[in-house]
Short mmCIF file of C-alpha atoms in Angstrom, two decimals:
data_model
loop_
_atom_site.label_atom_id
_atom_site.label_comp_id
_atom_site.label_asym_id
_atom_site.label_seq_id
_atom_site.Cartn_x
_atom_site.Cartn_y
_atom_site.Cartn_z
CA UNK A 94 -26.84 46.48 -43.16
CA UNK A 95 -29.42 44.92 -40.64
CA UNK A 96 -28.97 46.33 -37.40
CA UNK A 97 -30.71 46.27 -34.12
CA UNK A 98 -31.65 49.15 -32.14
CA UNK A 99 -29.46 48.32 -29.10
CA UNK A 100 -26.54 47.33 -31.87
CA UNK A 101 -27.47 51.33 -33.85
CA UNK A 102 -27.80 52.81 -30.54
CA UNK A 103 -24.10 51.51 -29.21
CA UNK A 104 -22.68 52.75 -32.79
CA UNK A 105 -23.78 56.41 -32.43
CA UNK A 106 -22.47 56.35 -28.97
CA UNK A 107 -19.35 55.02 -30.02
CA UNK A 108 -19.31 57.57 -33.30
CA UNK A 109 -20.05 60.56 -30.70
CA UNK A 110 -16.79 59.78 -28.66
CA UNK A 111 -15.21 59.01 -32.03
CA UNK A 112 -15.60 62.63 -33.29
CA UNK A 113 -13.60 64.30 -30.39
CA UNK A 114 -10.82 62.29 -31.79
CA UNK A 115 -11.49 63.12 -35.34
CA UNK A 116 -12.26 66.84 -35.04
CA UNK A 117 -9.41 68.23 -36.86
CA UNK A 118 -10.73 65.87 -39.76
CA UNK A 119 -13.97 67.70 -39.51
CA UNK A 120 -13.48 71.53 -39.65
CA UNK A 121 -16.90 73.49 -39.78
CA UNK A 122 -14.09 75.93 -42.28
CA UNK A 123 -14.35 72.59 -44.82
CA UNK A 124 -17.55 73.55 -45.73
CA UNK A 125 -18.92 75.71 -48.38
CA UNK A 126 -20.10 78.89 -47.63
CA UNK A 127 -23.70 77.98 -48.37
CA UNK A 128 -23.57 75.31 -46.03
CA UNK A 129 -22.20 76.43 -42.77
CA UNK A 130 -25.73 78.09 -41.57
CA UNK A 131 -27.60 75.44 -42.29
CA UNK A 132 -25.33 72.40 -41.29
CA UNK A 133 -24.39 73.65 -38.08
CA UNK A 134 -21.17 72.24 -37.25
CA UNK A 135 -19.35 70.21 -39.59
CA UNK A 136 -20.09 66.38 -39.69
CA UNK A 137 -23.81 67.12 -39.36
CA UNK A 138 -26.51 64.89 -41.48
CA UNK A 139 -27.40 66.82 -44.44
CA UNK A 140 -30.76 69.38 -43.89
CA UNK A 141 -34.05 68.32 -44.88
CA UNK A 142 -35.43 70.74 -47.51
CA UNK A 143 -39.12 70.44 -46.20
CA UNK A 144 -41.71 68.24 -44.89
CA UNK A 145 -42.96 66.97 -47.53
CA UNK A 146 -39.77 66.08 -49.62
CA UNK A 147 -39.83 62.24 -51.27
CA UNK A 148 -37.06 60.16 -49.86
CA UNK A 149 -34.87 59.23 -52.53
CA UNK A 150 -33.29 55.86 -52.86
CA UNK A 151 -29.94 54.75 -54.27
CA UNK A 152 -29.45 50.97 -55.47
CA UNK A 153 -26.44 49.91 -53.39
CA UNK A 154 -25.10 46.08 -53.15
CA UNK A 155 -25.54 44.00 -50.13
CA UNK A 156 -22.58 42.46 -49.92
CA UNK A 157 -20.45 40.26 -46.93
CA UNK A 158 -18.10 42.85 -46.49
CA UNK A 159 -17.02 45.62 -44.83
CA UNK A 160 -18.44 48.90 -46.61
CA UNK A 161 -19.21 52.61 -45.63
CA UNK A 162 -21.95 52.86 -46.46
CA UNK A 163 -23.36 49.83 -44.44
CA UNK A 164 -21.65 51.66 -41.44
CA UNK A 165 -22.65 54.71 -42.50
CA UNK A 166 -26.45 53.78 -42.31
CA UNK A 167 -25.72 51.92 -38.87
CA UNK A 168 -24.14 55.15 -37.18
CA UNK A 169 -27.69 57.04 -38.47
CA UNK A 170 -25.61 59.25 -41.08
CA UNK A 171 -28.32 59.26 -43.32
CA UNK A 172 -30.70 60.27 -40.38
CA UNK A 173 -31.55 63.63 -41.14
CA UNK A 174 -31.20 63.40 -44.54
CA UNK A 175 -34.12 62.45 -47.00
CA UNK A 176 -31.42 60.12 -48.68
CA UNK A 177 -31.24 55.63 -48.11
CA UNK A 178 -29.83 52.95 -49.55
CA UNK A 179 -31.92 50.55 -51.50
CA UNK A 180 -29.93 46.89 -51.19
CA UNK A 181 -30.30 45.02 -53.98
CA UNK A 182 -28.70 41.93 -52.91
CA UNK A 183 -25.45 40.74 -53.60
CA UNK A 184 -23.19 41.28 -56.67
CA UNK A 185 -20.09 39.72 -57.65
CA UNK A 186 -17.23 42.51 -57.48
CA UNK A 187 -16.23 42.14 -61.08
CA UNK A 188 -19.97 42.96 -62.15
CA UNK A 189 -19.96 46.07 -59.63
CA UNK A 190 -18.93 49.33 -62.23
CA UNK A 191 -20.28 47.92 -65.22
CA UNK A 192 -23.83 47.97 -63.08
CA UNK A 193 -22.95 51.34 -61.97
CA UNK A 194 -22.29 52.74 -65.34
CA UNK A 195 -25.50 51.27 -67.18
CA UNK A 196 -27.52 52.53 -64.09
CA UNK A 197 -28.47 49.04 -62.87
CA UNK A 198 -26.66 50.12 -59.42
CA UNK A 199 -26.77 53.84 -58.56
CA UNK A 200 -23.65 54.10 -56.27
CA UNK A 201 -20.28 51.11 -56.09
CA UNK A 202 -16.91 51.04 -54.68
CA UNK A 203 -14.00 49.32 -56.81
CA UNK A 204 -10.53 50.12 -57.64
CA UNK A 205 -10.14 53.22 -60.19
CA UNK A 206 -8.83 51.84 -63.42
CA UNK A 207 -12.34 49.96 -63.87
CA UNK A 208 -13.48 52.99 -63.38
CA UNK A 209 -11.26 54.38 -66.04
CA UNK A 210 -12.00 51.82 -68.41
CA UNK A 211 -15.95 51.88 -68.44
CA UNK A 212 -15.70 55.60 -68.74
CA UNK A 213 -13.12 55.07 -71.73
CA UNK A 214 -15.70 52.63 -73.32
CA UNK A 215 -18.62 55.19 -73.26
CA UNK A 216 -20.45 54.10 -69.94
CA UNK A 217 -21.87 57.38 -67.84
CA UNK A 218 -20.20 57.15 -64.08
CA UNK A 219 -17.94 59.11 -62.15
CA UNK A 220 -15.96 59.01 -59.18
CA UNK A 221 -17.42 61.42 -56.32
CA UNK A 222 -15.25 60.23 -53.21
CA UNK A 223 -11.96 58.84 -52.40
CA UNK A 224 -11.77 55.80 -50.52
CA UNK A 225 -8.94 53.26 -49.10
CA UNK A 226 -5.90 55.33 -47.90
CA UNK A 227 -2.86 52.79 -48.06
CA UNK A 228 -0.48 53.45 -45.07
CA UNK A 229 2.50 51.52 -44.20
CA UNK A 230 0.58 49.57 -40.91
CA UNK A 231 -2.51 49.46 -42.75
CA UNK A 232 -1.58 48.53 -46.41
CA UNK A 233 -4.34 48.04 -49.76
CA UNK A 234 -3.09 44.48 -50.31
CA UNK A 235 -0.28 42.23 -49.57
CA UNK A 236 1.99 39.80 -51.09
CA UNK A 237 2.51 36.14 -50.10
CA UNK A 238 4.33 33.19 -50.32
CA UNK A 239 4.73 29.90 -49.15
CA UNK A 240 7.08 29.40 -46.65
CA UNK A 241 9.15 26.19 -48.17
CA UNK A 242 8.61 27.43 -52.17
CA UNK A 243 11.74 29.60 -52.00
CA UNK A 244 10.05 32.62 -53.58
CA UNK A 245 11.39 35.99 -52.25
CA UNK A 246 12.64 38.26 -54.68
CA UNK A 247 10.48 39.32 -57.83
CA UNK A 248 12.24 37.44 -60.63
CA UNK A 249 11.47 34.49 -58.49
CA UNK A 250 7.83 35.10 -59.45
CA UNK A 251 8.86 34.07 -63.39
CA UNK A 252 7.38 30.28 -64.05
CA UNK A 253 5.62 30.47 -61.50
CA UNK A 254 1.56 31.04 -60.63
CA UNK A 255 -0.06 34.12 -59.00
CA UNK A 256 -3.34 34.32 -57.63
CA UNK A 257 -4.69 37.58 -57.25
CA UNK A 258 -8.89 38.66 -57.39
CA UNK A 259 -9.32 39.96 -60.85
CA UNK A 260 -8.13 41.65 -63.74
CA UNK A 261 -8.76 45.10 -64.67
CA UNK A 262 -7.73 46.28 -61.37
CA UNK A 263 -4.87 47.02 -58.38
CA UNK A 264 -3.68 43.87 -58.12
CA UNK A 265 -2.82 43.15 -61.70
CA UNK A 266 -1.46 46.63 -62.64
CA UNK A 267 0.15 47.75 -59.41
CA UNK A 268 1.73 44.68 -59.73
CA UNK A 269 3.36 44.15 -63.39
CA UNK A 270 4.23 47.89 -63.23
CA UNK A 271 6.40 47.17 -60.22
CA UNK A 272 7.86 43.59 -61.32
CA UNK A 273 8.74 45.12 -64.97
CA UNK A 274 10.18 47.90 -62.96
CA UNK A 275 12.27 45.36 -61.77
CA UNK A 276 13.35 43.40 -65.05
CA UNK A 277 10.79 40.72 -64.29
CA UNK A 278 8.86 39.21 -67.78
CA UNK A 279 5.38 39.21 -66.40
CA UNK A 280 4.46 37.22 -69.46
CA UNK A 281 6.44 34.77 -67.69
CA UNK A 282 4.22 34.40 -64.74
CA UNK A 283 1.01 32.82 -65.10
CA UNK A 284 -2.38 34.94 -63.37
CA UNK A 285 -5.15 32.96 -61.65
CA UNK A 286 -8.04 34.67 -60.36
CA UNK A 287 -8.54 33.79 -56.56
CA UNK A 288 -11.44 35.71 -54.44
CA UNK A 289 -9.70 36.77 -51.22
CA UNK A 290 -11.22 34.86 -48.91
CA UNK A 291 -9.80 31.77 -50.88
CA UNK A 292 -6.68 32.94 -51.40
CA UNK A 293 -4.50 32.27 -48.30
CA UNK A 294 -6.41 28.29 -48.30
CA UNK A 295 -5.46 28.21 -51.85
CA UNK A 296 -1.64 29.11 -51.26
CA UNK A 297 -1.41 27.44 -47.99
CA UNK A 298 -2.08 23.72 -50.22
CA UNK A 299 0.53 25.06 -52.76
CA UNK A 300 -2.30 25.02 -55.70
CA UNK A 301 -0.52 28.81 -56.25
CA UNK A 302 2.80 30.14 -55.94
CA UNK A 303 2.19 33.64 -54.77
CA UNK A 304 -1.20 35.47 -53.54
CA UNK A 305 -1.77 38.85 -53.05
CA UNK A 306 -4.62 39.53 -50.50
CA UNK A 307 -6.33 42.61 -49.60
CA UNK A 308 -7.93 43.33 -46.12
CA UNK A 309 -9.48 41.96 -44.19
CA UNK A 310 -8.34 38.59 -45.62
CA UNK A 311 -5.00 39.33 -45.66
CA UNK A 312 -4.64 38.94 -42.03
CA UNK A 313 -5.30 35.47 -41.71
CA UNK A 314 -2.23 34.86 -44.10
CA UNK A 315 -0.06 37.00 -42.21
CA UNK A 316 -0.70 34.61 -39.05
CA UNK A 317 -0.45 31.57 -40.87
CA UNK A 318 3.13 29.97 -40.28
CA UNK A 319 3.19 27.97 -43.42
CA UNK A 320 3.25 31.16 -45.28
CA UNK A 321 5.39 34.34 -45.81
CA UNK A 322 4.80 37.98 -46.53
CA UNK A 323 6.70 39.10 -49.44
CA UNK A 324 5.81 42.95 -49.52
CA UNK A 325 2.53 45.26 -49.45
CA UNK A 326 1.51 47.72 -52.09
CA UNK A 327 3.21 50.79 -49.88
CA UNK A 328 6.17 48.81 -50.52
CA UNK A 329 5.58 48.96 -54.65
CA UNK A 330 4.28 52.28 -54.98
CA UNK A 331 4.08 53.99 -51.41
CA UNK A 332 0.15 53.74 -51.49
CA UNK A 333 -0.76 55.59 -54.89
CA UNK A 334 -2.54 53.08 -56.12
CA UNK A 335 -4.70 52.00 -52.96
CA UNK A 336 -7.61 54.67 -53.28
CA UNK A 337 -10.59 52.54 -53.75
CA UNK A 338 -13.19 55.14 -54.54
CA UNK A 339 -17.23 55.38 -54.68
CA UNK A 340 -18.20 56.07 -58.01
CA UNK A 341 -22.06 57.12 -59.21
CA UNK A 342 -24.40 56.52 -61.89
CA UNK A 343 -24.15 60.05 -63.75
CA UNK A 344 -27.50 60.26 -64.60
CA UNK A 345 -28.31 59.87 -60.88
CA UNK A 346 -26.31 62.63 -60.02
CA UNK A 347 -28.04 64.82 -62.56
CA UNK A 348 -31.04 64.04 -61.12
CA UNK A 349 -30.56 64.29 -57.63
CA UNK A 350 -27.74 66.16 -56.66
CA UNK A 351 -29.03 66.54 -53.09
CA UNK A 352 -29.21 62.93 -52.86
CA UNK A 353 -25.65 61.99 -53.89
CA UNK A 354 -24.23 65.34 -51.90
CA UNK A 355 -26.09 63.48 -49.05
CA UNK A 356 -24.67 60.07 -49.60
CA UNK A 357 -21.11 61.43 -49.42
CA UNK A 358 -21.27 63.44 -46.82
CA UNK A 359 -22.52 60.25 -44.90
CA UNK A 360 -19.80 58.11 -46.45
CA UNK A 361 -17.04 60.86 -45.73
CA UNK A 362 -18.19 60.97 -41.83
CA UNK A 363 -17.92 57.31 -41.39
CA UNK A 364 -14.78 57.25 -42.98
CA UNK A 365 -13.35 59.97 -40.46
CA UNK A 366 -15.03 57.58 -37.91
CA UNK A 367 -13.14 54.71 -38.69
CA UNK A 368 -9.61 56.46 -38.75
CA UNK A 369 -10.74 57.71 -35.01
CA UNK A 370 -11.66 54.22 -34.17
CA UNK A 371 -9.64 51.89 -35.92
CA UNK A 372 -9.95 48.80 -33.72
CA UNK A 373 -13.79 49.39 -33.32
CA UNK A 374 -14.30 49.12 -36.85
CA UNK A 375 -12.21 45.87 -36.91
CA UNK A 376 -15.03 44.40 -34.35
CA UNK A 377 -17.59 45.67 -36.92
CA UNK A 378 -15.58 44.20 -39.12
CA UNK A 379 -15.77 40.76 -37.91
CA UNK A 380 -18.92 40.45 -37.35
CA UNK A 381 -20.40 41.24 -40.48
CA UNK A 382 -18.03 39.09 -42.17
CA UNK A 383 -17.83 36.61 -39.22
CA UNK A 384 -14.40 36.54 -38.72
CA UNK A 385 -12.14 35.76 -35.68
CA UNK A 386 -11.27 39.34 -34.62
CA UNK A 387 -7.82 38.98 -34.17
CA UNK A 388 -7.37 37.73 -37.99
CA UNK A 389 -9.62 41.07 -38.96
CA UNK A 390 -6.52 43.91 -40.95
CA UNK A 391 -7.69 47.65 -39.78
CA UNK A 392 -9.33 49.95 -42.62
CA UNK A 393 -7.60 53.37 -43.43
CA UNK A 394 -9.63 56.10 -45.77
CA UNK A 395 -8.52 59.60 -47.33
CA UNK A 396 -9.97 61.80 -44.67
CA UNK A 397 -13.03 63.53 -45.53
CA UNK A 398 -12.84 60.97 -49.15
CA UNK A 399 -11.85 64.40 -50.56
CA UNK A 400 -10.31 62.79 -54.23
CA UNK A 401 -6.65 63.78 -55.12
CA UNK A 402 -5.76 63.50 -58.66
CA UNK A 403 -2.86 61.96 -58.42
CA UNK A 404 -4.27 58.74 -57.44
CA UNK A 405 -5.93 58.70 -61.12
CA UNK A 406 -3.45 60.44 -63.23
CA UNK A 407 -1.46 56.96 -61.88
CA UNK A 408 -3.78 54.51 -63.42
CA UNK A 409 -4.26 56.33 -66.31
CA UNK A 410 -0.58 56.35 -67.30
CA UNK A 411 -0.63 52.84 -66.52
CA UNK A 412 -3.72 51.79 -68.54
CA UNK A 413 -2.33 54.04 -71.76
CA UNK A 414 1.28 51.83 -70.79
CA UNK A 415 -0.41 48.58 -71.35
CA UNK A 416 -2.56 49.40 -73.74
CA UNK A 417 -5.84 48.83 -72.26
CA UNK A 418 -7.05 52.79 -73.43
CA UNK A 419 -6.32 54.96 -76.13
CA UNK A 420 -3.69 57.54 -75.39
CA UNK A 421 -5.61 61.10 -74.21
CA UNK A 422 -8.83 59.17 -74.48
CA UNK A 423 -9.63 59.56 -71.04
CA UNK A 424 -8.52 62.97 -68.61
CA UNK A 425 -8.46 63.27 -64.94
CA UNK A 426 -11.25 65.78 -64.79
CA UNK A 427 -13.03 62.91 -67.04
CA UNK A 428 -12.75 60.41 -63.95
CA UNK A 429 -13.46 62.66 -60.91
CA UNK A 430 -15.78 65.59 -59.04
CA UNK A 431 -15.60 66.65 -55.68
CA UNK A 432 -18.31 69.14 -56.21
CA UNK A 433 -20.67 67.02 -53.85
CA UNK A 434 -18.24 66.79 -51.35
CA UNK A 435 -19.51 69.39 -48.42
CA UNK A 436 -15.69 68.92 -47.07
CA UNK A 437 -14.00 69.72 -50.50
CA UNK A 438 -11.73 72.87 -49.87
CA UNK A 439 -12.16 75.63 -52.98
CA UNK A 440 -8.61 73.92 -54.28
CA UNK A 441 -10.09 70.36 -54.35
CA UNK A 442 -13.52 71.65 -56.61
CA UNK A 443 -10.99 73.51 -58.98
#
């Protein structure tokens, strides 16, 4: 993420006031034993074995969004650290985990039943942080109609066409799990694939029925007064499907450890600084995306991006439900470490 030095220098400042107002988020106690000497206080940049250590760089995507680790390197997380990201331009989101599990991308963020599914089909990645936290004001994805179709209850959705940004992922199986739940036939409805930023233009000219938006592109449809919001994922599931974690190339892990421990602590910091400084990351926000601010949704994360399990447990009882994995094929612990988390409590690495 290209920033200037009076643009990095503002950041830190702003991330330095930030931590008073996430310190209970950052507890020197979080740490591992090994770690408190040499970190220092809790939230510091990783330590710098020696001098003469190679800096070690991770393949990352450069896309035109909003990402942590972007902010991450502009708040000088990595500083410290002999640890950077290595963009490798941009890359469609649909293409992001199968990169990551063939190695062709070290390090990617997407929604954990891909994740499921590529390790299910024999490709070698794992989660190593949590991600999105969905609250109530700050939802993983919403639900829209137009105003004039009539469309307000689930079984309204039956006949009728909803655009949503790809299969495989929250949006179709938060979704049908919710409107079966409901005695809707999802067979019934008819799934377009929409990329979020075309999906409230796309509803707004009635070319779909329904479209379900995440942030920050979800805001512009909840200002728009030809349309309606129906619901938001914390209204489907209460947020236990929002997590939208950073997953790794294994065999990067394997081979540097220090590396990936160093890219989440970076990742986990500017999460913390985004829940401290909600409407600061909105400005950041738009204007990496270039985006009117007041149309820009707020980001919430899992604090510290310590991973819970029953975030995945979810998805995998949903992917054996529809048939998309084997029953047993795939276990939590298969999906999931927190062992380079230096904010993982003992319970979290058990």
């Amino acid at each position: 993420m290209p920033v200037n030095a009076s643009r990095r220098s503002a950041l830190k400042t702003l991330a330095l006031l930030g931590s008073a107002g996430a310190a209970s988020l950052l507890l020197p106690g979080c740490w591992k034993k090994e770690e408190q000497g040499a970190a220092g206080s809790a939230g510091a940049p990783a330590v710098v074995k020696g001098i003469g250590d190679p800096v070690v760089e991770f393949k990352y995507p450069d896309n035109p969004t909003f990402d942590l680790i972007y902010l991450a390197e502009a708040l000088g997380y990595f500083e410290g650290s002999r640890t950077r990201p290595k963009y490798v331009g941009k890359i469609a989101a649909p293409q992001i985990i199968p990169l990551v599990g063939t190695g062709e991308i070290d390090f990617g963020t997407r929604m954990v039943p891909l994740v499921i599914s590529a390790i299910a089909s024999g490709l070698d990645i794992k989660v190593v942080s949590a991600g999105g936290k969905t609250l109530q004001e700050a939802p993983h994805m919403k639900y829209f109609a137009h105003r004039e179709s009539g469309i307000r209850t689930p079984k309204d959705l039956e006949g009728k066409t909803v655009g949503f940004n790809s299969f495989g992922a929250c949006a179709e199986f938060v979704t049908k799990k919710y409107l079966r739940a409901q005695g809707v036939d999802v067979n019934r409805i008819n799934w377009l694939v929409v990329p979020d930023n075309q999906a409230e233009q796309t509803l707004a000219t009635r070319n779909i029925d329904v479209a379900i938006i995440h942030p920050p592109h979800s805001g512009g449809a909840e200002q728009n007064p030809a349309l309606v919001k129906l619901w938001s994922d914390y209204d489907l599931d209460g947020g236990l499907g929002g997590m939208a974690p950073y997953s790794v190339y294994g065999r990067f892990a394997r081979e540097h450890p220090e590396a990936t421990r160093d890219l989440v602590s970076a990742i986990a910091r500017a999460a913390n600084w985004v829940n401290a400084n909600p409407d600061e990351a909105r400005r950041i926000t738009s204007e990496r995306i270039g985006m009117e601010l007041r149309l820009v949704e707020r980001f919430a994360y899992v604090e510290n991006l310590v991973v819970s399990e029953p975030p995945i447990q979810y998805y995998i009882d949903i992917l054996e439900a529809e048939g998309k994995i084997p029953s047993g094929k795939v276990r939590v612990k298969d999906v999931y470490t927190n062992e380079f988390n230096p904010f993982a409590s003992p319970e979290a690495l058990a």
